[in-house]
Amino acid sequence: MTVSVGRVGIWTPYFAWNTPDAREAAEELDELGFGALWLGSSAPELRLPAELLAATGRMVVATGIVNVWSTEAAELAARFHQVAAAHPGRFLLGLGAGHASTAGAFGKTYTQPLRYLAAFLDGLDAAPEPVPVASRVLAALRPKALALAERCSAGAHPYLVTPEYTRFARETLGEEPLLAPEQKVILETDPAEARALARRNLGYYLMLPNYVRNLQMMGFTDDDLGGNGSDRLVDALFAWGTVEQIARRVAEHHAAGADHVAVQVISADTDVRSRTGRPARKQWRALAAALL
């Protein structure tokens, strides 16, 4: 069954759901009308997606992503079918090769990651119960990865990108594949405070070569990428300000060719380095009024 994620969803790190109000927060997100909930750095056991799907009745839950170095294809395929069978049409399996540091954490050597990802997809196809192409998307940034997403999945879920990148990705993918970029947003109108919060988040990603190379491909310079990012880089990657200003950035992605935009609220409650956070329920309510 084809998975329909709608026009706008919410992206959260998986660790934000380790809170007493997780079920209630998922129920509210569903009621607000967002098309999908994306779970960053999802564990391959898929327990959290299953729990959040069970807590809701309408929206899609997507992994954004399961790291392919963390599991075997046949095992993941079996777990996928357990979740998907219980919630038909509501589970989307996002996959990716991650970064050298994450592969090392799973005892793997990060060599030829795109070839490894392609072989993993072949493994999903060869499993006793294959994972349907329409039920999986790839974390893809560069042209070869986007081409793999077009051939072997429903589409691409690029992370840490701009509307200009979205236009490039659509031109590379063609018209048919799903294109679902992530967009970081900060509900703060003071430029200094918004940028400080953005840099607290961005610094982590600027230590990861895959993202740095993609940002360089997008035209950002060493001056932009130094430290925790220039104002130019921060303002390009983070939509900050009023809900109306954030809605305009989301609209820019749609105008550039995105089918779906996965909005990630960056707040003082979430710290990607220490992996602490909680659902941004107040911000989701404000965004729903402007985006849905």
CSV table of C-alpha atoms in Angstrom, one decimal:
chain,number,residue,atom,x,y,z
A,1,MET,CA,0.0,0.0,0.0
A,2,THR,CA,1.3,3.5,-0.9
A,3,VAL,CA,2.1,5.7,2.1
A,4,SER,CA,0.7,9.2,1.8
A,5,VAL,CA,2.5,11.7,4.1
A,6,GLY,CA,0.5,14.8,3.2
A,7,ARG,CA,2.1,18.3,2.6
A,8,VAL,CA,3.5,19.0,6.0
A,9,GLY,CA,4.8,16.9,8.8
A,10,ILE,CA,6.8,17.2,12.1
A,11,TRP,CA,10.4,15.9,12.5
A,12,THR,CA,11.7,15.0,15.9
A,13,PRO,CA,14.7,13.2,17.3
A,14,TYR,CA,13.7,9.8,18.7
A,15,PHE,CA,15.1,10.8,22.2
A,16,ALA,CA,12.5,13.6,22.5
A,17,TRP,CA,9.8,10.9,23.1
A,18,ASN,CA,11.3,9.5,26.3
A,19,THR,CA,8.8,11.6,28.4
A,20,PRO,CA,5.7,10.8,30.5
A,21,ASP,CA,3.5,12.7,28.0
A,22,ALA,CA,4.7,11.0,24.9
A,23,ARG,CA,1.4,9.2,24.1
A,24,GLU,CA,-0.6,12.3,24.8
A,25,ALA,CA,1.7,14.4,22.6
A,26,ALA,CA,1.4,12.0,19.8
A,27,GLU,CA,-2.4,12.0,20.1
A,28,GLU,CA,-2.4,15.8,20.0
A,29,LEU,CA,-0.1,15.9,16.9
A,30,ASP,CA,-2.4,13.5,15.2
A,31,GLU,CA,-5.4,15.7,16.0
A,32,LEU,CA,-3.7,18.9,14.8
A,33,GLY,CA,-3.6,17.4,11.3
A,34,PHE,CA,0.0,17.0,10.4
A,35,GLY,CA,0.5,14.4,7.8
A,36,ALA,CA,3.5,12.6,9.3
A,37,LEU,CA,5.7,12.3,12.3
A,38,TRP,CA,9.4,11.7,11.4
A,39,LEU,CA,11.6,10.0,14.0
A,40,GLY,CA,15.3,10.9,13.7
A,41,SER,CA,17.9,8.3,14.4
A,42,SER,CA,15.4,5.6,14.8
A,43,ALA,CA,16.4,2.3,16.4
A,44,PRO,CA,16.1,-0.7,14.1
A,45,GLU,CA,13.9,-2.6,16.6
A,46,LEU,CA,11.1,-0.1,15.5
A,47,ARG,CA,9.5,-0.1,19.0
A,48,LEU,CA,9.0,3.6,19.1
A,49,PRO,CA,7.2,3.9,15.7
A,50,ALA,CA,5.0,1.0,16.7
A,51,GLU,CA,4.1,2.7,20.0
A,52,LEU,CA,3.3,6.0,18.4
A,53,LEU,CA,1.3,4.4,15.7
A,54,ALA,CA,-0.7,2.6,18.3
A,55,ALA,CA,-1.3,5.9,20.1
A,56,THR,CA,-2.7,7.6,17.0
A,57,GLY,CA,-5.3,6.8,14.3
A,58,ARG,CA,-4.5,8.8,11.2
A,59,MET,CA,-1.1,10.2,10.7
A,60,VAL,CA,1.9,8.4,9.1
A,61,VAL,CA,4.9,7.6,11.3
A,62,ALA,CA,8.2,7.6,9.4
A,63,THR,CA,11.7,6.7,10.4
A,64,GLY,CA,14.1,9.5,9.6
A,65,ILE,CA,16.3,7.4,9.5
A,66,VAL,CA,17.1,3.8,10.4
A,67,ASN,CA,20.9,3.5,9.9
A,68,VAL,CA,21.6,0.6,7.7
A,69,TRP,CA,24.9,-0.2,9.5
A,70,SER,CA,22.9,-0.9,12.7
A,71,THR,CA,21.0,-4.0,11.5
A,72,GLU,CA,20.6,-6.7,8.9
A,73,ALA,CA,18.2,-6.3,6.0
A,74,ALA,CA,16.2,-9.5,6.6
A,75,GLU,CA,15.7,-8.7,10.3
A,76,LEU,CA,14.6,-5.1,9.5
A,77,ALA,CA,12.2,-6.4,6.8
A,78,ALA,CA,10.6,-8.8,9.3
A,79,ARG,CA,10.2,-6.0,11.9
A,80,PHE,CA,8.8,-3.6,9.2
A,81,HIS,CA,6.0,-6.1,8.3
A,82,GLN,CA,5.1,-6.5,12.0
A,83,VAL,CA,4.5,-2.7,12.3
A,84,ALA,CA,3.1,-2.2,8.8
A,85,ALA,CA,0.6,-5.0,9.2
A,86,ALA,CA,-0.8,-3.5,12.4
A,87,HIS,CA,-1.1,-0.1,10.8
A,88,PRO,CA,-1.7,-0.4,7.0
A,89,GLY,CA,-0.7,2.6,5.0
A,90,ARG,CA,0.7,4.5,8.0
A,91,PHE,CA,4.3,3.4,8.3
A,92,LEU,CA,7.1,4.7,6.1
A,93,LEU,CA,10.6,3.2,6.5
A,94,GLY,CA,13.3,5.9,6.1
A,95,LEU,CA,16.8,4.5,5.5
A,96,GLY,CA,20.3,5.8,5.2
A,97,ALA,CA,24.0,5.2,5.5
A,98,GLY,CA,24.6,7.9,8.0
A,99,HIS,CA,28.1,8.9,8.8
A,100,ALA,CA,31.5,7.3,9.6
A,101,SER,CA,31.0,7.9,13.3
A,102,THR,CA,27.7,6.1,13.4
A,103,ALA,CA,28.9,3.2,11.4
A,104,GLY,CA,31.8,2.9,13.8
A,105,ALA,CA,29.4,2.9,16.7
A,106,PHE,CA,27.9,-0.3,15.3
A,107,GLY,CA,31.3,-2.0,14.8
A,108,LYS,CA,31.3,-1.4,11.0
A,109,THR,CA,33.9,0.2,8.7
A,110,TYR,CA,32.5,3.1,6.8
A,111,THR,CA,33.7,2.2,3.3
A,112,GLN,CA,31.7,2.7,0.1
A,113,PRO,CA,28.5,3.8,2.0
A,114,LEU,CA,26.4,4.2,-1.1
A,115,ARG,CA,27.3,0.7,-2.4
A,116,TYR,CA,26.5,-0.6,1.1
A,117,LEU,CA,23.1,1.1,1.1
A,118,ALA,CA,22.3,-0.3,-2.4
A,119,ALA,CA,23.2,-3.8,-1.2
A,120,PHE,CA,21.0,-3.3,1.9
A,121,LEU,CA,18.1,-2.4,-0.4
A,122,ASP,CA,18.8,-5.5,-2.4
A,123,GLY,CA,18.6,-7.4,0.9
A,124,LEU,CA,15.2,-5.9,1.7
A,125,ASP,CA,14.0,-7.0,-1.8
A,126,ALA,CA,15.3,-10.5,-1.2
A,127,ALA,CA,13.8,-11.0,2.3
A,128,PRO,CA,11.1,-13.6,2.8
A,129,GLU,CA,8.7,-10.7,3.0
A,130,PRO,CA,10.2,-7.9,1.0
A,131,VAL,CA,9.8,-4.3,2.0
A,132,PRO,CA,7.8,-2.6,-0.8
A,133,VAL,CA,9.5,0.1,-2.7
A,134,ALA,CA,6.5,2.4,-2.1
A,135,SER,CA,7.0,2.0,1.7
A,136,ARG,CA,10.6,3.1,1.9
A,137,VAL,CA,12.5,6.4,1.3
A,138,LEU,CA,16.2,7.2,1.5
A,139,ALA,CA,18.2,9.9,3.2
A,140,ALA,CA,19.8,11.2,0.1
A,141,LEU,CA,21.8,14.4,-0.5
A,142,ARG,CA,24.3,14.1,-3.4
A,143,PRO,CA,23.4,13.2,-7.0
A,144,LYS,CA,24.3,9.6,-6.9
A,145,ALA,CA,22.3,9.0,-3.7
A,146,LEU,CA,19.3,10.8,-5.2
A,147,ALA,CA,19.6,8.6,-8.2
A,148,LEU,CA,19.5,5.5,-6.0
A,149,ALA,CA,16.5,6.9,-4.2
A,150,GLU,CA,14.7,7.4,-7.5
A,151,ARG,CA,15.5,3.8,-8.6
A,152,CYS,CA,15.0,1.8,-5.5
A,153,SER,CA,12.6,3.7,-3.2
A,154,ALA,CA,9.6,5.9,-3.1
A,155,GLY,CA,11.9,9.0,-3.0
A,156,ALA,CA,14.2,11.1,-0.9
A,157,HIS,CA,14.2,12.6,2.6
A,158,PRO,CA,17.1,15.2,2.6
A,159,TYR,CA,18.2,16.7,5.8
A,160,LEU,CA,19.8,20.1,6.6
A,161,VAL,CA,18.9,21.7,3.3
A,162,THR,CA,17.5,24.9,1.8
A,163,PRO,CA,14.7,25.6,-0.7
A,164,GLU,CA,17.4,26.1,-3.3
A,165,TYR,CA,18.7,22.6,-2.6
A,166,THR,CA,15.1,21.3,-2.8
A,167,ARG,CA,14.9,22.7,-6.4
A,168,PHE,CA,18.1,20.9,-7.3
A,169,ALA,CA,16.9,17.6,-5.7
A,170,ARG,CA,13.6,17.8,-7.7
A,171,GLU,CA,15.5,18.4,-10.9
A,172,THR,CA,17.7,15.4,-10.1
A,173,LEU,CA,15.0,13.1,-9.0
A,174,GLY,CA,12.5,13.9,-11.7
A,175,GLU,CA,8.8,14.6,-11.2
A,176,GLU,CA,7.4,11.3,-9.8
A,177,PRO,CA,9.5,10.4,-6.6
A,178,LEU,CA,8.5,11.7,-3.2
A,179,LEU,CA,10.7,14.6,-2.1
A,180,ALA,CA,10.4,15.3,1.6
A,181,PRO,CA,13.0,17.7,2.9
A,182,GLU,CA,13.5,18.5,6.6
A,183,GLN,CA,13.3,22.2,7.6
A,184,LYS,CA,14.5,23.5,11.0
A,185,VAL,CA,12.4,26.2,12.5
A,186,ILE,CA,12.7,28.5,15.6
A,187,LEU,CA,9.8,30.4,16.9
A,188,GLU,CA,11.8,33.4,18.1
A,189,THR,CA,11.8,36.9,16.6
A,190,ASP,CA,14.9,38.3,18.2
A,191,PRO,CA,17.8,37.7,15.7
A,192,ALA,CA,20.5,37.3,18.4
A,193,GLU,CA,18.5,34.8,20.4
A,194,ALA,CA,17.3,32.9,17.3
A,195,ARG,CA,20.8,32.6,15.9
A,196,ALA,CA,22.3,31.6,19.2
A,197,LEU,CA,19.8,28.7,19.5
A,198,ALA,CA,20.4,27.7,15.9
A,199,ARG,CA,24.2,27.6,16.3
A,200,ARG,CA,23.8,25.4,19.4
A,201,ASN,CA,22.1,22.9,17.1
A,202,LEU,CA,24.1,23.5,13.9
A,203,GLY,CA,27.5,23.0,15.5
A,204,TYR,CA,26.9,19.3,15.8
A,205,TYR,CA,26.2,18.8,12.1
A,206,LEU,CA,29.2,20.9,11.0
A,207,MET,CA,31.4,18.2,12.5
A,208,LEU,CA,30.0,15.6,10.1
A,209,PRO,CA,31.8,15.6,6.7
A,210,ASN,CA,28.8,14.4,4.7
A,211,TYR,CA,26.8,17.5,5.6
A,212,VAL,CA,29.7,19.8,5.2
A,213,ARG,CA,30.4,18.5,1.7
A,214,ASN,CA,26.7,19.0,0.7
A,215,LEU,CA,26.7,22.5,2.1
A,216,GLN,CA,29.8,23.3,0.1
A,217,MET,CA,28.1,21.9,-3.0
A,218,MET,CA,25.2,24.3,-2.2
A,219,GLY,CA,27.7,27.2,-2.4
A,220,PHE,CA,28.6,27.9,1.2
A,221,THR,CA,32.2,28.8,1.8
A,222,ASP,CA,34.8,27.9,4.5
A,223,ASP,CA,33.9,31.2,6.1
A,224,ASP,CA,30.3,30.2,6.3
A,225,LEU,CA,31.1,26.7,7.7
A,226,GLY,CA,33.7,27.8,10.3
A,227,GLY,CA,32.8,27.8,14.0
A,228,ASN,CA,29.1,27.1,14.4
A,229,GLY,CA,28.2,28.8,11.1
A,230,SER,CA,27.9,32.3,9.7
A,231,ASP,CA,24.7,34.3,9.8
A,232,ARG,CA,24.3,33.6,6.1
A,233,LEU,CA,24.4,29.9,6.8
A,234,VAL,CA,22.2,30.0,9.8
A,235,ASP,CA,19.6,32.1,8.1
A,236,ALA,CA,19.6,29.7,5.1
A,237,LEU,CA,19.2,26.5,7.1
A,238,PHE,CA,16.9,27.8,9.9
A,239,ALA,CA,13.5,29.5,9.4
A,240,TRP,CA,13.2,31.7,12.5
A,241,GLY,CA,10.7,34.5,13.4
A,242,THR,CA,6.9,34.5,13.4
A,243,VAL,CA,4.8,31.6,12.4
A,244,GLU,CA,4.0,33.6,9.2
A,245,GLN,CA,7.7,33.9,8.4
A,246,ILE,CA,8.2,30.2,9.0
A,247,ALA,CA,5.2,29.4,6.8
A,248,ARG,CA,6.8,31.4,4.0
A,249,ARG,CA,9.9,29.2,4.2
A,250,VAL,CA,7.9,26.0,4.1
A,251,ALA,CA,6.0,27.4,1.0
A,252,GLU,CA,9.4,28.1,-0.6
A,253,HIS,CA,10.2,24.4,-0.4
A,254,HIS,CA,6.9,23.5,-1.9
A,255,ALA,CA,7.4,26.0,-4.7
A,256,ALA,CA,10.8,24.5,-5.3
A,257,GLY,CA,9.3,21.0,-5.8
A,258,ALA,CA,8.9,19.4,-2.4
A,259,ASP,CA,5.9,17.2,-2.0
A,260,HIS,CA,6.1,17.2,1.8
A,261,VAL,CA,8.1,19.3,4.3
A,262,ALA,CA,9.2,17.8,7.6
A,263,VAL,CA,9.3,20.7,10.1
A,264,GLN,CA,11.7,20.3,13.0
A,265,VAL,CA,11.2,22.7,15.9
A,266,ILE,CA,14.4,23.8,17.5
A,267,SER,CA,13.9,25.0,21.1
A,268,ALA,CA,15.9,25.4,24.3
A,269,ASP,CA,14.4,22.1,25.5
A,270,THR,CA,16.3,20.0,22.8
A,271,ASP,CA,20.0,19.4,22.7
A,272,VAL,CA,21.2,17.1,20.0
A,273,ARG,CA,24.7,16.7,21.6
A,274,SER,CA,23.4,15.4,24.9
A,275,ARG,CA,20.4,13.7,23.3
A,276,THR,CA,17.9,15.4,25.6
A,277,GLY,CA,14.5,16.9,24.7
A,278,ARG,CA,10.8,16.7,24.8
A,279,PRO,CA,7.9,17.1,22.3
A,280,ALA,CA,7.5,20.8,21.3
A,281,ARG,CA,3.7,20.8,21.8
A,282,LYS,CA,3.2,24.5,22.2
A,283,GLN,CA,5.1,25.3,19.0
A,284,TRP,CA,3.3,22.5,17.1
A,285,ARG,CA,0.0,24.1,18.0
A,286,ALA,CA,1.2,27.5,16.8
A,287,LEU,CA,2.6,26.1,13.5
A,288,ALA,CA,-0.5,24.0,12.8
A,289,ALA,CA,-2.6,27.2,12.6
A,290,ALA,CA,-0.2,28.6,10.0
A,291,LEU,CA,0.8,25.5,8.0
A,292,LEU,CA,-2.3,23.3,7.8
